[in-house]
Coordinates of C-alpha atoms and ligand atoms in Angstrom, one line a residue:
X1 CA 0.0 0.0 0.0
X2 CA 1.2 3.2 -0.9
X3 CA 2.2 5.6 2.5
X4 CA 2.1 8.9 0.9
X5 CA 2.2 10.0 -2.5
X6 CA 2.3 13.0 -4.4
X7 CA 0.6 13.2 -7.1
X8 CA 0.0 16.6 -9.4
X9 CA -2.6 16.7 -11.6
X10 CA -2.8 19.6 -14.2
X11 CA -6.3 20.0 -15.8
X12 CA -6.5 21.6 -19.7
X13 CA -10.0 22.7 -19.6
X14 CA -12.5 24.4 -22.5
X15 CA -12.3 27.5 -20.7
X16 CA -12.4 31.0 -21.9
X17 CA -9.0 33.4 -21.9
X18 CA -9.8 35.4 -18.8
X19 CA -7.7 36.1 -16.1
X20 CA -7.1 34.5 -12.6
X21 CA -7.3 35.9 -9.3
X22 CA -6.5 34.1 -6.0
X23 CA -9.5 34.1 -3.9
X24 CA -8.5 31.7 -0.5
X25 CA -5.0 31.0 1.3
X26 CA -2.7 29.2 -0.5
X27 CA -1.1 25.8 1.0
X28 CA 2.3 25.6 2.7
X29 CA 4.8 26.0 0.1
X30 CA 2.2 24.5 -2.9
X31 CA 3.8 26.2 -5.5
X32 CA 7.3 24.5 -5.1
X33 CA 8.7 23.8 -9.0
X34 CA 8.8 20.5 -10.1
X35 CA 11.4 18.8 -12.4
X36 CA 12.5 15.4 -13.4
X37 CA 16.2 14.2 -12.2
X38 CA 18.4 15.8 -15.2
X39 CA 20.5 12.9 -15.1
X40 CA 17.1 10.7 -15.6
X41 CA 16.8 12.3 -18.8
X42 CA 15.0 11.4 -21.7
X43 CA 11.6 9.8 -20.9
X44 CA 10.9 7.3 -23.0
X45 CA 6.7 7.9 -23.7
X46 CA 4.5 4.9 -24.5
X47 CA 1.7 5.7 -26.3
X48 CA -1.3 3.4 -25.7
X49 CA -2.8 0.8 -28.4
X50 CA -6.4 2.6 -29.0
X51 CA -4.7 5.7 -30.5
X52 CA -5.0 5.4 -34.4
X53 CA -2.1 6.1 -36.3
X54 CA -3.2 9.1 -37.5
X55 CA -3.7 10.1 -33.8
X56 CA -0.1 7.9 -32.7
X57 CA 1.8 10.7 -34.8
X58 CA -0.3 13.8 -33.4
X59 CA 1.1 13.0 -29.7
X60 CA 4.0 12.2 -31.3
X61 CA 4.8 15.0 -33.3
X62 CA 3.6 17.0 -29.8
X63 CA 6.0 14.9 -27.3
X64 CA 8.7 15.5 -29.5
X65 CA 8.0 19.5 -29.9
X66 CA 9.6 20.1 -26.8
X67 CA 12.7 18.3 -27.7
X68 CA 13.4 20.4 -31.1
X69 CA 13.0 23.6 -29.7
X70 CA 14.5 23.6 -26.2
X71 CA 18.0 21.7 -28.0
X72 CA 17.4 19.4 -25.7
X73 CA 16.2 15.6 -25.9
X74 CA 13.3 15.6 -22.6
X75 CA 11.4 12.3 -24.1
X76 CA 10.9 10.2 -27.0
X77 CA 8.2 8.0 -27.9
X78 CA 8.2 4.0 -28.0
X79 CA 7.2 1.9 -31.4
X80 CA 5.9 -0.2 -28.7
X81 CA 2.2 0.3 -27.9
X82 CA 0.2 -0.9 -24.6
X83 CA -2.3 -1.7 -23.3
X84 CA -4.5 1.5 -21.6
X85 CA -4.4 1.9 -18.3
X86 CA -6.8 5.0 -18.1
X87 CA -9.5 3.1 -16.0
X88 CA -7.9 1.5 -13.8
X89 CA -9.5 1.4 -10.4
X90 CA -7.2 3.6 -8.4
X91 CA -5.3 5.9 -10.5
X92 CA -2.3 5.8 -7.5
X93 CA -1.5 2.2 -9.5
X94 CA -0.8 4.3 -12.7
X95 CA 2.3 4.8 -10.5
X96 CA 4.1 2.1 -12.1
X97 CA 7.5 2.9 -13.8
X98 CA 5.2 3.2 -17.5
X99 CA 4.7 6.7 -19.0
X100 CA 1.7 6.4 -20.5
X101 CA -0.7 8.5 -22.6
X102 CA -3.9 6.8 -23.0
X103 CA -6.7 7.0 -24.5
X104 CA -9.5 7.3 -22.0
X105 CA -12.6 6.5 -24.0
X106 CA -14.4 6.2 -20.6
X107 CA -13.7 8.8 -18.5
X108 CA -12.0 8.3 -15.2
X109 CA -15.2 8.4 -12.6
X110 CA -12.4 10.0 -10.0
X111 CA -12.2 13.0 -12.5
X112 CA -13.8 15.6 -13.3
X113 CA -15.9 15.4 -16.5
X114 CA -15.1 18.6 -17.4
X115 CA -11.9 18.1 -18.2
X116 CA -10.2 17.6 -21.4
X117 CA -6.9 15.9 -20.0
X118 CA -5.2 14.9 -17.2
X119 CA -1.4 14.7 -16.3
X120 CA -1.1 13.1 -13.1
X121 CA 2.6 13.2 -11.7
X122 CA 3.8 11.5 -9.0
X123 CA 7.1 12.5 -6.6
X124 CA 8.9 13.9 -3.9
X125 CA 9.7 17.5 -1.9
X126 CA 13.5 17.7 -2.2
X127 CA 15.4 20.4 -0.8
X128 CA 12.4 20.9 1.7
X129 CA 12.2 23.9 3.6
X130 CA 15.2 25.7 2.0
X131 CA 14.7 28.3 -1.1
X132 CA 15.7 25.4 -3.3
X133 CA 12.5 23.2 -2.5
X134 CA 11.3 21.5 -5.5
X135 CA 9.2 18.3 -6.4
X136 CA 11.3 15.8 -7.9
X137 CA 9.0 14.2 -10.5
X138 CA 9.2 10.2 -10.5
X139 CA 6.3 9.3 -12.6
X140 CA 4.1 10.6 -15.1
X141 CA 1.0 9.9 -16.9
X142 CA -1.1 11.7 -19.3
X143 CA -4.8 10.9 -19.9
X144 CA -6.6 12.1 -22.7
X145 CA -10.5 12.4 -22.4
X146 CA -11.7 10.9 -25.3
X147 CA -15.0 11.6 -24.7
X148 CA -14.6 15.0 -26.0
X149 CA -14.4 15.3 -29.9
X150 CA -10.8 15.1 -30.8
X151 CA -9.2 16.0 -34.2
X152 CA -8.0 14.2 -36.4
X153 CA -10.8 11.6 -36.1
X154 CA -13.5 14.6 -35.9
X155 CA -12.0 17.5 -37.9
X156 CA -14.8 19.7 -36.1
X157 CA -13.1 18.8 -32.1
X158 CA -10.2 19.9 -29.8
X159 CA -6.5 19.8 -31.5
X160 CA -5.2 16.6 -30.4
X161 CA -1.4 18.3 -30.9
X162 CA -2.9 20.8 -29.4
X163 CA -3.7 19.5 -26.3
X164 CA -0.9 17.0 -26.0
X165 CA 1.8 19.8 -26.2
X166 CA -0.1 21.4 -23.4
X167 CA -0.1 18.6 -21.0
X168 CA 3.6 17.4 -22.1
X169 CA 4.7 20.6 -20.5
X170 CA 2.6 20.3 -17.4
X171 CA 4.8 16.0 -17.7
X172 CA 8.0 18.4 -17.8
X173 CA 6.9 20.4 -14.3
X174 CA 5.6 23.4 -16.2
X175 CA 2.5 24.8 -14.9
X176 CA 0.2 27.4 -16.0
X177 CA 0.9 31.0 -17.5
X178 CA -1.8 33.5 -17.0
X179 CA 0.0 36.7 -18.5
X180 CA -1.4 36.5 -21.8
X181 CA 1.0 38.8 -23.2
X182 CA 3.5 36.1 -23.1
X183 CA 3.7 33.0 -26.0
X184 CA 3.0 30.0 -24.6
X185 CA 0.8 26.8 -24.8
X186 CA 0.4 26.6 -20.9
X187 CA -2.1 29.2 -20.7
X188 CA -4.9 27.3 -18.5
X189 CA -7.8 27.4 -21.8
X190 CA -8.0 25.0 -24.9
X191 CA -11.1 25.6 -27.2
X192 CA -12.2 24.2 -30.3
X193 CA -9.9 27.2 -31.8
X194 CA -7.3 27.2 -29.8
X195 CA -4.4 25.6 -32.2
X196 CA -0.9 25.7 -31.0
X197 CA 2.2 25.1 -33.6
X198 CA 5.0 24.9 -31.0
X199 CA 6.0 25.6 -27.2
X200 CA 5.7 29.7 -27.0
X201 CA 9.1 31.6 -26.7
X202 CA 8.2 32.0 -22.4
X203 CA 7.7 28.2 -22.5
X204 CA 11.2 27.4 -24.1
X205 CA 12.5 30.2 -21.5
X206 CA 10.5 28.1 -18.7
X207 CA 12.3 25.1 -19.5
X208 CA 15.5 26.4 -20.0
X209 CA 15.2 28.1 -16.9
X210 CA 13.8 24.7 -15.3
X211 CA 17.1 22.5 -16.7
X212 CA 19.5 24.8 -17.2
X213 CA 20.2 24.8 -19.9
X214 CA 22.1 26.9 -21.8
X215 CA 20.9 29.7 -19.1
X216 CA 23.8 30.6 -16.6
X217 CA 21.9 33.2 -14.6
X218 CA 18.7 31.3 -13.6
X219 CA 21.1 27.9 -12.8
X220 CA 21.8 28.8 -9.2
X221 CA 17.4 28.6 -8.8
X222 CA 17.3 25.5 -11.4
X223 CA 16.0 22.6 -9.2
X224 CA 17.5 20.0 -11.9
X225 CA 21.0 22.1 -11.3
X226 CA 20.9 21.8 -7.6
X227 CA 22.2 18.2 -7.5
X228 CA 22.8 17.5 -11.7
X229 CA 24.9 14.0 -10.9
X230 CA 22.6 12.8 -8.5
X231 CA 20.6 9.6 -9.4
X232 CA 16.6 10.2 -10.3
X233 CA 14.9 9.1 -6.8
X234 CA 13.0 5.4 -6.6
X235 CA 9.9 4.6 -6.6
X236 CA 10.2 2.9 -3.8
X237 CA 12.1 6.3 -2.0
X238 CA 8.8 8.0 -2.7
X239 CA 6.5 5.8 -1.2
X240 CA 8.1 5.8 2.0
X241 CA 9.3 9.6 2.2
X242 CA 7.8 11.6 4.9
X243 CA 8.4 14.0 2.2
X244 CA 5.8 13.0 0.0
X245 CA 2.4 14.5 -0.7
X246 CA -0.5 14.5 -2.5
X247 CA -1.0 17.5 -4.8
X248 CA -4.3 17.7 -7.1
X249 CA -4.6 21.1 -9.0
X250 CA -8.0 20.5 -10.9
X251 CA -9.1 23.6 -13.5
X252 CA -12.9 23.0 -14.4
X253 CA -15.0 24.3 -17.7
X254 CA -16.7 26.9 -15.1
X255 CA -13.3 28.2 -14.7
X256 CA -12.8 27.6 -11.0
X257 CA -8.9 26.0 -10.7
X258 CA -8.7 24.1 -7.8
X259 CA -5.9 23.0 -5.4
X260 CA -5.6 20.1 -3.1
X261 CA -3.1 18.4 -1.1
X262 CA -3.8 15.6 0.9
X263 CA -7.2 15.6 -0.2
X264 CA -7.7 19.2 1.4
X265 CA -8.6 22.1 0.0
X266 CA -5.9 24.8 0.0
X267 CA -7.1 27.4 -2.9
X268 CA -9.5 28.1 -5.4
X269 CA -8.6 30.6 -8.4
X270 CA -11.7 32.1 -9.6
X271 CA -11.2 33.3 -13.3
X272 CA -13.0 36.5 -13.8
Ligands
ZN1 ZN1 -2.9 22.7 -18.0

């Protein structure tokens, strides 16, 4: 049985472009960044069977996005497919060493329905209670909710790319940006017109920032940089570490972004 985990979840949601503000108190340190091990580096992504192969080189094409333009190989994709493991019962068992994005053609009952994906991360506070504090990721999983129209099967739904390069930064411990002025895919909206290309120049300056690399005056604040020949933590590590949470940030069609950890509350962002 799993002790304590941590587990984020980042939510890409039909919601309109509006600002957020802060409306409750905010959770002990929940903003800490989050970043795979450096030295862990490249992910290899398994894509599951139901995809067509239309829709196999959509997520493909999006995984590897990130790689092109931050000259820097984060993840690459497997030839081998498997089996979906979107409805499992308890979605702490997608912890399993296997990063997955599947093709949920029944929704999760433990998610909301309003949501178009999921990226559920698992790992462990690092560094805790210094300025350095960060969530080293161990385990990641993207689900897509197929019961929302998806293009390329329905040329009139959501941007499959689209959506994918979204949630592959949230896998690579980006999180939302809300200044709309900036290029990015991580703004927290995706509509049926919303068609991104490639990571936005603040998102390659993000995960630059985030890996350091080729950036020499964020390193020193780089939570990959703060320990770059350490090896990536177990599974087993975070199971057992005191230092282990759970984390569910949750961003609903109404436009409501919510925060938990250990299943509590800690802050709502109400978009305008
Ligand atoms: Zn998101």
């Amino acid at each position: 049985m799993l002790r304590l985990l941590f587990v984020l979840s980042f939510l890409a949601a039909c919601v309109p472009a509006q600002k957020e503000s802060l409306t409750t108190g905010a959770a002990t340190n929940p903003n800490a960044p989050s970043a795979w091990s450096k030295a862990g580096l490249p992910k290899q992504i398994f894509l599951s069977h139901e995809f067509s192969n239309a829709e196999a080189t959509e997520l493909t094409d999006a995984v590897v996005s990130w790689n092109t333009h931050g000259t820097y190989t984060f993840s690459t994709v497997s030839s081998t497919k498997v089996n979906d493991r979107s409805s499992v019962n308890n979605l702490n068992s997608l912890f399993d060493g296997e990063f997955g994005i599947y093709k949920a053609v029944n929704w999760h009952p433990q998610l909301p329905s309003t949501a178009l994906a999921v990226t559920q991360i698992f790992g462990v506070r690092q560094n805790v209670g210094t300025a350095s504090e960060f969530v080293e990721i161990v385990e990641g999983d993207i689900l897509i909710n197929w019961t929302f129209p998806y293009a390329p099967t329905n040329p009139n739904g959501y941007d499959l790319f689209t959506v994918t390069l979204h949630e592959m930064g949230h896998f690579l411990g980006l999180g939302h940006i809300t200044n709309y002025a900036l290029q990015s895919v991580m703004y927290p909206s995706i509509g049926y017109s919303t068609f991104y290309l490639r990571p936005g120049s603040e998102d390659i300056r993000n995960i630059k920032n985030k890996y350091s690399i080729g950036v020499q005056a964020m390193a020193a604040r780089s939570p990959a940089s703060s320990s770059p020949q350490r090896a990536p933590a177990t599974k087993e590590f975070v199971e057992n570490s005191p230092d282990a949470v759970k984390i569910i940030m949750e961003l609903h069609v109404d436009g409501t972004c919510r925060h938990y950890t250990n299943d509590v509350l800690q802050s709502v962002h109400k978009i305008k």
